Short mmCIF file of C-alpha atoms and ligand atoms in Angstrom, two decimals:
data_model
loop_
_atom_site.label_atom_id
_atom_site.label_comp_id
_atom_site.label_asym_id
_atom_site.label_seq_id
_atom_site.Cartn_x
_atom_site.Cartn_y
_atom_site.Cartn_z
CA MET A 16 123.60 2.32 24.25
CA GLU A 17 126.40 3.90 26.29
CA ASN A 18 126.02 4.10 30.03
CA ARG A 19 126.30 7.85 30.46
CA GLN A 20 126.71 9.55 33.81
CA GLY A 21 125.97 13.18 34.64
CA ASN A 22 128.21 16.16 35.29
CA LEU A 23 131.91 15.26 34.93
CA TRP A 24 132.95 18.09 37.24
CA GLN A 25 130.86 16.66 40.10
CA ALA A 26 132.59 13.31 39.60
CA THR A 27 136.17 14.63 39.54
CA ALA A 28 136.31 17.76 41.77
CA GLN A 29 139.16 17.44 44.28
CA GLU A 30 137.91 20.34 46.40
CA LYS A 31 135.14 19.52 48.89
CA VAL A 32 132.86 21.92 50.74
CA GLU A 33 131.62 21.47 54.26
CA ALA A 34 128.57 23.63 54.79
CA THR A 35 125.29 23.32 56.66
CA PRO A 36 121.82 24.80 56.12
CA LEU A 37 121.03 28.05 57.92
CA SER A 38 119.49 27.13 61.26
CA THR A 39 119.54 30.35 63.28
CA ASP A 40 118.78 34.08 63.03
CA LEU A 41 121.86 36.19 62.27
CA SER A 42 123.02 39.76 61.84
CA VAL A 43 125.92 40.48 59.44
CA ASP A 44 127.65 43.22 57.44
CA ILE A 45 126.97 41.56 54.09
CA ALA A 46 124.74 38.74 52.88
CA ILE A 47 125.38 37.08 49.54
CA ILE A 48 122.73 35.01 47.77
CA GLY A 49 124.11 32.36 45.40
CA GLY A 50 127.17 30.12 45.61
CA GLY A 51 128.68 30.41 42.12
CA PHE A 52 131.82 32.28 40.99
CA THR A 53 130.21 35.66 41.69
CA GLY A 54 128.93 34.85 45.17
CA CYS A 55 132.02 32.86 46.26
CA SER A 56 134.43 35.51 44.99
CA ALA A 57 132.36 38.16 46.80
CA ALA A 58 132.39 36.11 50.01
CA LEU A 59 136.16 35.70 49.84
CA ALA A 60 136.74 39.42 49.23
CA ALA A 61 134.25 40.50 51.92
CA ALA A 62 135.50 38.12 54.61
CA GLY A 63 139.10 38.93 53.65
CA SER A 64 138.42 42.61 54.34
CA GLY A 65 137.23 41.75 57.85
CA ALA A 66 133.48 42.12 57.23
CA SER A 67 131.09 39.65 58.84
CA THR A 68 129.90 37.71 55.81
CA VAL A 69 127.27 35.07 55.11
CA LEU A 70 126.66 33.26 51.82
CA LEU A 71 123.36 31.48 51.25
CA GLU A 72 123.08 28.85 48.52
CA ALA A 73 119.81 27.12 47.68
CA ASN A 74 121.40 23.84 46.60
CA THR A 75 125.09 23.05 46.93
CA ILE A 76 128.04 25.28 46.04
CA GLY A 77 128.48 25.40 42.25
CA HIS A 78 124.99 24.08 41.54
CA GLY A 79 124.42 26.75 38.85
CA GLY A 80 126.43 27.69 35.77
CA SER A 81 129.68 27.70 37.76
CA GLY A 82 129.62 23.94 38.29
CA ARG A 83 128.48 23.10 34.73
CA ASN A 84 130.85 25.34 32.82
CA VAL A 85 133.31 24.42 30.02
CA GLY A 86 136.15 25.74 32.15
CA LEU A 87 137.60 28.27 29.70
CA ALA A 88 139.07 31.08 31.81
CA ASN A 89 138.90 33.71 29.09
CA ALA A 90 140.08 37.30 28.92
CA GLY A 91 137.33 39.78 28.01
CA LEU A 92 133.76 39.34 26.80
CA TRP A 93 132.39 37.67 23.66
CA LEU A 94 132.08 41.06 22.03
CA PRO A 95 135.07 42.43 20.15
CA PRO A 96 136.55 45.52 21.86
CA ASP A 97 135.37 48.09 19.29
CA GLN A 98 131.80 46.94 19.82
CA ILE A 99 132.11 47.23 23.61
CA VAL A 100 133.36 50.80 23.23
CA ALA A 101 130.63 51.61 20.68
CA GLN A 102 127.96 50.34 23.09
CA MET A 103 129.33 51.70 26.36
CA GLY A 104 131.32 54.77 25.38
CA GLU A 105 135.09 55.39 25.43
CA ASP A 106 135.82 55.54 29.16
CA ALA A 107 133.41 52.85 30.36
CA GLY A 108 134.33 50.54 27.47
CA HIS A 109 138.09 50.89 28.00
CA LYS A 110 137.71 50.30 31.74
CA LEU A 111 135.70 47.09 31.26
CA ILE A 112 138.06 45.76 28.57
CA ALA A 113 141.12 46.43 30.77
CA LEU A 114 139.62 44.83 33.89
CA LEU A 115 138.35 41.74 32.08
CA GLY A 116 141.58 41.43 30.09
CA GLU A 117 143.34 40.94 33.44
CA ALA A 118 140.63 38.61 34.78
CA PRO A 119 142.43 35.30 33.98
CA GLU A 120 145.51 36.64 35.78
CA ARG A 121 143.32 37.26 38.79
CA VAL A 122 141.73 33.80 38.59
CA PHE A 123 145.07 31.99 38.31
CA ALA A 124 146.55 34.15 41.10
CA LEU A 125 143.67 33.19 43.43
CA ILE A 126 144.15 29.53 42.52
CA GLU A 127 147.83 29.75 43.42
CA LYS A 128 147.38 31.85 46.56
CA HIS A 129 144.75 29.55 48.05
CA GLY A 130 146.14 26.30 46.67
CA ILE A 131 142.88 25.53 44.86
CA GLN A 132 142.95 22.01 43.41
CA CYS A 133 141.18 22.75 40.12
CA GLU A 134 143.43 21.39 37.35
CA PRO A 135 144.65 24.84 36.22
CA VAL A 136 146.34 24.90 32.81
CA ARG A 137 147.47 28.31 31.65
CA ASN A 138 148.43 27.57 28.08
CA GLY A 139 145.96 29.90 26.42
CA THR A 140 142.81 29.42 24.41
CA LEU A 141 142.18 28.95 20.69
CA HIS A 142 139.20 30.57 18.99
CA CYS A 143 139.01 28.37 15.89
CA ALA A 144 137.77 29.47 12.45
CA HIS A 145 135.13 27.00 11.26
CA SER A 146 134.87 28.68 7.82
CA PRO A 147 136.60 31.32 5.66
CA ALA A 148 134.10 33.87 7.02
CA GLY A 149 135.05 32.79 10.54
CA LEU A 150 138.70 33.46 9.70
CA ASN A 151 137.78 36.98 8.52
CA ASP A 152 136.06 37.51 11.86
CA LEU A 153 139.19 36.34 13.71
CA GLN A 154 141.41 38.63 11.61
CA GLU A 155 139.24 41.57 12.69
CA ARG A 156 139.29 40.45 16.36
CA HIS A 157 143.07 40.10 16.13
CA ARG A 158 143.44 43.63 14.75
CA GLN A 159 141.12 45.14 17.36
CA GLY A 160 142.53 43.13 20.26
CA ASN A 161 146.13 44.06 19.51
CA ARG A 162 145.12 47.73 19.27
CA PHE A 163 143.78 47.40 22.83
CA GLY A 164 147.03 45.81 24.00
CA ALA A 165 145.92 42.16 24.01
CA PRO A 166 148.84 39.83 23.10
CA LEU A 167 146.78 37.82 20.59
CA ARG A 168 148.31 35.73 17.80
CA LEU A 169 146.61 34.62 14.61
CA LEU A 170 147.57 31.05 13.70
CA ASP A 171 147.32 29.57 10.21
CA ALA A 172 145.50 26.34 9.41
CA THR A 173 148.68 24.22 9.72
CA GLU A 174 149.61 25.54 13.16
CA THR A 175 145.97 25.23 14.29
CA ALA A 176 145.94 21.58 13.16
CA ARG A 177 149.21 20.95 15.01
CA ARG A 178 147.85 22.40 18.24
CA THR A 179 144.29 21.05 18.13
CA GLY A 180 144.87 17.73 16.40
CA SER A 181 142.04 18.57 13.99
CA THR A 182 142.38 19.52 10.33
CA ARG A 183 138.90 21.06 10.19
CA PHE A 184 139.85 24.67 10.95
CA HIS A 185 140.97 27.52 8.71
CA GLY A 186 143.06 29.12 11.43
CA ALA A 187 142.71 30.21 15.06
CA LEU A 188 143.18 33.19 17.35
CA PHE A 189 145.48 32.30 20.24
CA ASP A 190 145.08 34.18 23.52
CA PRO A 191 147.99 33.40 25.86
CA ARG A 192 146.37 35.23 28.80
CA ALA A 193 143.67 32.57 29.15
CA GLY A 194 143.58 28.92 30.20
CA THR A 195 141.40 26.11 31.50
CA ILE A 196 140.27 25.01 34.94
CA GLN A 197 137.99 22.43 36.55
CA PRO A 198 135.24 24.99 37.16
CA LEU A 199 133.35 23.33 40.01
CA ALA A 200 136.59 22.74 41.93
CA TYR A 201 137.57 26.40 41.42
CA CYS A 202 134.21 27.51 42.81
CA ARG A 203 134.51 25.18 45.80
CA GLY A 204 138.09 26.33 46.36
CA LEU A 205 136.96 29.97 46.50
CA VAL A 206 134.39 29.06 49.12
CA ARG A 207 136.95 27.10 51.15
CA ALA A 208 139.22 30.16 51.13
CA ALA A 209 136.27 32.37 52.10
CA THR A 210 135.48 30.07 55.01
CA GLN A 211 139.10 30.20 56.12
CA ALA A 212 138.85 34.02 56.00
CA GLY A 213 135.85 33.85 58.35
CA ALA A 214 132.78 33.74 56.04
CA ARG A 215 129.77 31.63 57.07
CA ILE A 216 128.58 29.44 54.22
CA HIS A 217 125.09 27.92 54.31
CA ASP A 218 124.06 25.58 51.53
CA ARG A 219 120.63 23.96 51.10
CA THR A 220 119.31 27.39 52.13
CA THR A 221 116.86 28.96 49.69
CA VAL A 222 116.22 32.64 50.17
CA SER A 223 112.47 33.07 49.86
CA GLY A 224 111.96 36.74 50.70
CA LEU A 225 113.73 40.08 51.03
CA SER A 226 112.72 43.41 52.48
CA HIS A 227 114.43 46.55 53.76
CA ASP A 228 113.28 47.94 57.09
CA GLY A 229 114.97 51.32 56.65
CA ASP A 230 118.03 50.19 58.52
CA ALA A 231 119.05 46.84 57.12
CA TRP A 232 117.99 44.09 54.73
CA VAL A 233 115.85 41.37 56.25
CA ILE A 234 116.36 38.08 54.42
CA ARG A 235 114.05 35.12 54.94
CA ALA A 236 115.48 31.64 54.47
CA ASN A 237 114.75 28.24 56.03
CA GLY A 238 112.26 29.87 58.42
CA HIS A 239 114.95 32.21 59.81
CA HIS A 240 115.60 35.93 59.53
CA LEU A 241 118.95 37.35 58.66
CA ARG A 242 119.73 41.05 58.97
CA ALA A 243 122.42 42.46 56.67
CA LYS A 244 123.67 46.00 56.10
CA ALA A 245 124.56 45.12 52.50
CA LEU A 246 123.17 42.56 50.08
CA LEU A 247 124.56 40.97 46.91
CA MET A 248 122.29 38.88 44.73
CA ALA A 249 124.48 36.51 42.70
CA THR A 250 121.88 34.10 41.36
CA ASN A 251 122.36 34.74 37.61
CA ALA A 252 120.67 32.15 35.32
CA TYR A 253 119.71 29.95 38.30
CA HIS A 254 117.65 32.60 40.08
CA LEU A 255 114.94 30.92 42.16
CA GLY A 256 111.79 32.82 43.04
CA ILE A 257 112.46 35.32 45.81
CA GLU A 258 109.56 37.34 47.15
CA THR A 259 110.68 40.82 46.19
CA PRO A 260 109.53 43.30 43.54
CA PHE A 261 112.80 42.83 41.64
CA ARG A 262 114.06 39.91 39.58
CA PRO A 263 117.06 39.85 37.21
CA GLN A 264 116.01 39.75 33.55
CA PHE A 265 117.93 37.81 30.88
CA MET A 266 117.48 35.21 28.15
CA SER A 267 118.28 31.59 29.07
CA VAL A 268 120.44 29.66 26.61
CA TYR A 269 121.17 25.99 27.18
CA TYR A 270 124.63 24.55 26.60
CA SER A 271 125.45 20.82 26.79
CA GLN A 272 128.70 18.93 27.20
CA PHE A 273 129.86 15.40 26.49
CA ALA A 274 133.04 13.87 27.94
CA THR A 275 134.71 10.76 26.53
CA ASP A 276 136.77 8.17 28.33
CA PRO A 277 140.41 9.34 28.67
CA LEU A 278 142.17 9.44 25.30
CA PRO A 279 144.59 6.55 24.65
CA HIS A 280 148.24 7.50 25.12
CA ASP A 281 149.06 7.92 21.40
CA LEU A 282 146.12 10.29 20.87
CA ARG A 283 146.98 12.44 23.88
CA SER A 284 150.10 13.61 22.11
CA GLU A 285 148.05 14.39 18.97
CA ILE A 286 144.88 16.01 20.35
CA LEU A 287 145.44 19.27 22.21
CA PRO A 288 148.91 18.26 23.47
CA GLY A 289 149.29 21.78 24.95
CA GLY A 290 145.92 21.65 26.70
CA GLU A 291 144.50 24.84 25.17
CA GLY A 292 140.75 25.40 25.62
CA CYS A 293 138.96 25.84 22.29
CA TRP A 294 135.73 27.11 20.80
CA ASP A 295 134.75 27.92 17.23
CA THR A 296 133.42 30.86 15.25
CA ALA A 297 130.09 29.24 14.26
CA LEU A 298 126.93 31.14 15.19
CA VAL A 299 125.68 28.00 16.94
CA MET A 300 129.06 27.55 18.53
CA SER A 301 130.80 24.49 19.90
CA SER A 302 133.74 24.01 22.25
CA PHE A 303 136.32 21.34 22.97
CA ARG A 304 139.04 20.79 25.54
CA VAL A 305 140.70 18.00 27.51
CA ASP A 306 140.68 17.59 31.29
CA ALA A 307 143.58 16.52 33.51
CA ALA A 308 142.85 12.81 32.92
CA GLY A 309 142.83 13.33 29.14
CA ARG A 310 139.07 13.10 28.62
CA LEU A 311 137.96 14.93 25.51
CA ILE A 312 135.04 17.25 26.26
CA ILE A 313 132.85 18.50 23.40
CA GLY A 314 130.21 21.13 24.03
CA GLY A 315 127.46 22.76 22.03
CA MET A 316 124.30 24.77 22.41
CA GLY A 317 121.17 22.81 23.24
CA ASN A 318 118.98 21.50 26.01
CA LEU A 319 119.51 17.83 26.92
CA GLU A 320 116.31 17.82 28.95
CA GLY A 321 114.12 19.16 26.14
CA ALA A 322 112.53 17.76 23.00
CA GLY A 323 115.78 18.29 21.04
CA SER A 324 117.81 16.01 23.32
CA PRO A 325 118.22 13.08 20.84
CA VAL A 326 119.31 15.56 18.17
CA HIS A 327 121.95 17.12 20.43
CA ARG A 328 123.23 13.72 21.53
CA ALA A 329 123.57 12.51 17.95
CA TRP A 330 125.26 15.79 17.01
CA ALA A 331 127.91 15.29 19.72
CA ARG A 332 128.92 11.91 18.32
CA ARG A 333 129.07 13.27 14.74
CA LYS A 334 131.06 16.29 15.89
CA LEU A 335 133.57 14.08 17.64
CA ARG A 336 133.99 11.94 14.52
CA THR A 337 134.31 14.97 12.26
CA LEU A 338 136.83 16.86 14.38
CA PHE A 339 138.87 13.93 15.62
CA PRO A 340 138.23 10.83 13.44
CA LYS A 341 140.66 8.70 15.46
CA ALA A 342 138.83 9.51 18.71
CA GLY A 343 135.37 9.56 17.13
CA ASP A 344 134.19 6.25 18.54
CA LEU A 345 135.49 6.62 22.09
CA PRO A 346 132.71 5.98 24.61
CA ILE A 347 131.01 9.16 25.84
CA ARG A 348 130.92 8.66 29.58
CA HIS A 349 129.45 11.92 30.92
CA GLN A 350 126.85 14.34 29.61
CA TRP A 351 125.38 17.37 31.33
CA GLN A 352 124.04 20.81 30.60
CA GLY A 353 123.61 24.25 32.04
CA ARG A 354 121.78 27.53 31.50
CA ILE A 355 123.55 30.66 30.37
CA ALA A 356 122.09 34.10 31.23
CA MET A 357 122.36 36.31 28.13
CA THR A 358 121.59 39.99 27.90
CA SER A 359 120.58 41.59 24.59
CA ASP A 360 123.76 43.67 24.42
CA HIS A 361 125.94 40.78 25.73
CA VAL A 362 127.27 43.02 28.52
CA PRO A 363 126.84 41.89 32.17
CA LYS A 364 124.84 44.09 34.52
CA ILE A 365 125.22 45.40 38.05
CA LEU A 366 121.77 46.39 39.17
CA GLU A 367 121.30 48.54 42.24
CA PHE A 368 117.88 47.30 43.32
CA GLY A 369 117.69 48.97 46.73
CA PRO A 370 119.78 50.64 49.41
CA ASN A 371 123.22 49.03 49.57
CA ALA A 372 122.10 46.16 47.33
CA TYR A 373 123.41 44.93 43.99
CA ALA A 374 122.53 42.08 41.67
CA CYS A 375 125.26 40.96 39.24
CA PHE A 376 124.11 38.91 36.27
CA GLY A 377 124.06 38.41 32.48
CA TYR A 378 127.65 37.31 31.85
CA SER A 379 126.42 35.98 28.50
CA GLY A 380 128.60 32.86 28.58
CA ARG A 381 131.73 34.41 30.08
CA GLY A 382 131.54 33.99 33.82
CA ILE A 383 134.80 32.63 35.25
CA GLY A 384 136.87 35.79 34.95
CA PRO A 385 133.96 38.26 34.97
CA GLY A 386 132.15 36.53 37.87
CA THR A 387 135.37 36.57 39.90
CA VAL A 388 135.94 40.27 39.16
CA PHE A 389 132.31 41.42 39.49
CA GLY A 390 131.72 39.52 42.73
CA ALA A 391 134.81 40.81 44.53
CA SER A 392 134.42 44.40 43.36
CA ALA A 393 130.68 44.47 44.13
CA ALA A 394 131.35 43.26 47.68
CA GLU A 395 134.04 45.92 48.11
CA ALA A 396 131.78 48.70 46.79
CA LEU A 397 128.87 47.62 49.01
CA LEU A 398 131.06 47.50 52.10
CA THR A 399 133.03 50.72 51.54
CA GLY A 400 130.71 52.85 49.42
CA ASP A 401 133.60 53.34 46.97
CA THR A 402 132.40 52.31 43.52
CA SER A 403 135.56 53.26 41.62
CA ASN A 404 136.75 49.64 41.25
CA LEU A 405 133.46 48.39 39.81
CA PRO A 406 133.99 47.13 36.24
CA ILE A 407 130.78 48.84 35.08
CA ALA A 408 128.51 51.50 36.52
CA PRO A 409 125.48 50.11 38.39
CA VAL A 410 122.08 50.77 36.80
CA LYS A 411 118.72 51.13 38.57
CA HIS A 412 116.67 49.18 35.99
CA HIS A 413 117.29 46.53 33.39
CA SER A 414 114.60 44.85 31.34
CA GLU A 415 114.67 42.34 28.51
CA GLN A 416 111.87 42.22 25.96
CA PHE A 417 110.29 38.83 25.12
CA ALA A 418 112.96 36.95 27.09
CA ALA A 419 111.07 33.62 27.12
CA LEU A 420 110.32 33.80 23.41
CA ARG A 421 113.90 34.60 22.53
CA SER A 422 115.18 31.75 24.76
CA ALA A 423 112.90 29.35 22.86
CA TYR A 424 114.21 30.75 19.59
CA TYR A 425 117.85 30.03 20.61
CA GLU A 426 116.94 26.43 21.46
CA PHE A 427 115.04 26.00 18.20
CA GLY A 428 118.02 27.38 16.26
CA ALA A 429 120.46 25.06 18.05
CA THR A 430 118.24 22.01 17.44
CA LEU A 431 117.75 22.84 13.78
CA THR A 432 121.48 23.43 13.24
CA HIS A 433 122.42 20.22 15.01
CA ALA A 434 119.80 18.30 13.03
CA VAL A 435 120.93 19.46 9.58
CA LYS A 436 124.71 19.41 10.20
C1 LIG B 4 127.21 25.00 30.24
C2 LIG B 4 127.91 26.32 30.49
C3 LIG B 4 129.19 26.51 30.03
C4 LIG B 4 129.86 27.70 30.31
N1 LIG B 4 131.17 27.82 29.94
C5 LIG B 4 131.87 28.92 30.32
C6 LIG B 4 133.26 28.99 30.11
O1 LIG B 4 133.89 28.09 29.58
N2 LIG B 4 133.91 30.10 30.53
C7 LIG B 4 133.27 31.10 31.19
O2 LIG B 4 133.93 32.08 31.55
N3 LIG B 4 131.94 31.04 31.42
C8 LIG B 4 131.23 29.99 31.02
N4 LIG B 4 129.90 29.89 31.29
C9 LIG B 4 129.25 30.99 32.02
C10 LIG B 4 129.49 30.89 33.50
O3 LIG B 4 129.42 29.56 33.94
C11 LIG B 4 128.46 31.73 34.27
O4 LIG B 4 128.47 33.03 33.76
C12 LIG B 4 128.82 31.75 35.74
O5 LIG B 4 128.83 30.44 36.27
C13 LIG B 4 127.85 32.60 36.54
O6 LIG B 4 128.25 32.51 37.87
P1 LIG B 4 127.31 33.07 39.00
O7 LIG B 4 128.02 32.88 40.28
O8 LIG B 4 126.94 34.47 38.68
O9 LIG B 4 125.99 32.22 38.90
P2 LIG B 4 125.76 30.64 39.16
O10 LIG B 4 127.00 29.87 39.10
O11 LIG B 4 124.66 30.22 38.26
O12 LIG B 4 125.28 30.60 40.66
C14 LIG B 4 124.03 31.08 41.07
C15 LIG B 4 123.64 30.31 42.32
O13 LIG B 4 122.54 30.97 42.95
C16 LIG B 4 121.78 29.98 43.60
N5 LIG B 4 120.46 30.53 43.88
C17 LIG B 4 119.51 30.91 43.01
N6 LIG B 4 118.41 31.37 43.64
C18 LIG B 4 118.67 31.29 44.97
C19 LIG B 4 117.92 31.58 46.14
N7 LIG B 4 116.67 32.05 46.06
N8 LIG B 4 118.48 31.36 47.36
C20 LIG B 4 119.76 30.88 47.44
N9 LIG B 4 120.51 30.57 46.35
C21 LIG B 4 119.97 30.76 45.13
C22 LIG B 4 121.78 28.83 42.59
O14 LIG B 4 121.45 27.60 43.20
C23 LIG B 4 123.19 28.89 42.03
O15 LIG B 4 124.07 27.97 42.67
C24 LIG B 4 129.20 28.74 31.02
C25 LIG B 4 127.89 28.54 31.46
C26 LIG B 4 127.26 27.34 31.22
C27 LIG B 4 125.87 27.14 31.75
#
């Protein structure tokens, strides 16, 4: 039995955060709840604009999806562009596609500007066809993407094998705009930059209640009261009970990852020599990438803390052997998981739940670029009242039917697929 440790990103993040729990009453321009990509990007933008800013995080920075992520800094959403336009309408769809298409550029520019030590590799991503039907899907995505100005390239099976080091794929869609990062370090780096810009960061500070007294938001945390003119809730899939009539609604989907020991030298030049981040076209999808030390990281849907855990663990080993036979028996040294907040239409939401208050959530598995963009633009809109840079129009209500049941269904589907494959 291998001696497996937890989250790789916690073990290797070069960026450190120095924060303390909230221990006093405060009055600020904007309060942000949640220290993931959304909240940290918002804090950086708000403090950078000169606003007095406080960020409250229940655990430590990056405790949620942002510190458990695969690290694929993608352009756009999961949905192909035509579907986004069909769901949202011409103008709104085009605006969202354009803003999220530029999101990796924004992420990598922030990394450079603030010197964030997060292993950035901007060599693109590969969406790999796991079957002939998957290749048809990629051909359609290629056609649509290029029509919307995305510089995508469709690769044949030979080129895909050369780049990935695996002969299992029928082709791949290459997106040169995207890349990979160490996600927890990116999140911590954003918060370091926000602190340098003047933001107060309080971790180990759970917000337990919210109310509006007609003038400002009153936020209760750690037995203290914080008054804020504007409020951003950035708790996404890790939302902890806050006493307020509103709570973000989404389906939770678990995703697990397994990191090997660093690849031996000869295999590093065979497996992902260019460092592209990859995922496949399967309905129960999987991902793979390497980190800066050359560890191979395989990911797939499934809950490692649930009844299906042995199935998911066995699947990871089989997947490794199938994709990369020469690396198939490398020790798996780290395993961890996270929760993804999915919405039914796979489009993130900005919910205006009170005066001068937004909640951003439901990135549906795409949070690095979108979280960075949504957080910063939400902070700007709350502070200035100008909503023109928001990627989507805020809504007053959002509900999801049978969210718990559908979350259980996703987990059942992942377990069944991993068991029979
Ligand atoms: C395993 C996994 C892999 C993923 N891979 C990718 C990927 O490769 N690329 C990509 O773009 N996206 C990916 N995603 C999605 C992405 O990670 C998320 O969309 C993103 O992290 C959401 O960021 P966030 O800041 O909105 O929320 P989070 O990072 O979840 O942060 C929310 C924070 O709010 C805090 N919080 C909650 N309640 C309270 C409270 N009451 N008081 C104070 N704080 C509170 C939590 O502790 C948490 O730290 C992945 C997600 C998972 C789980």
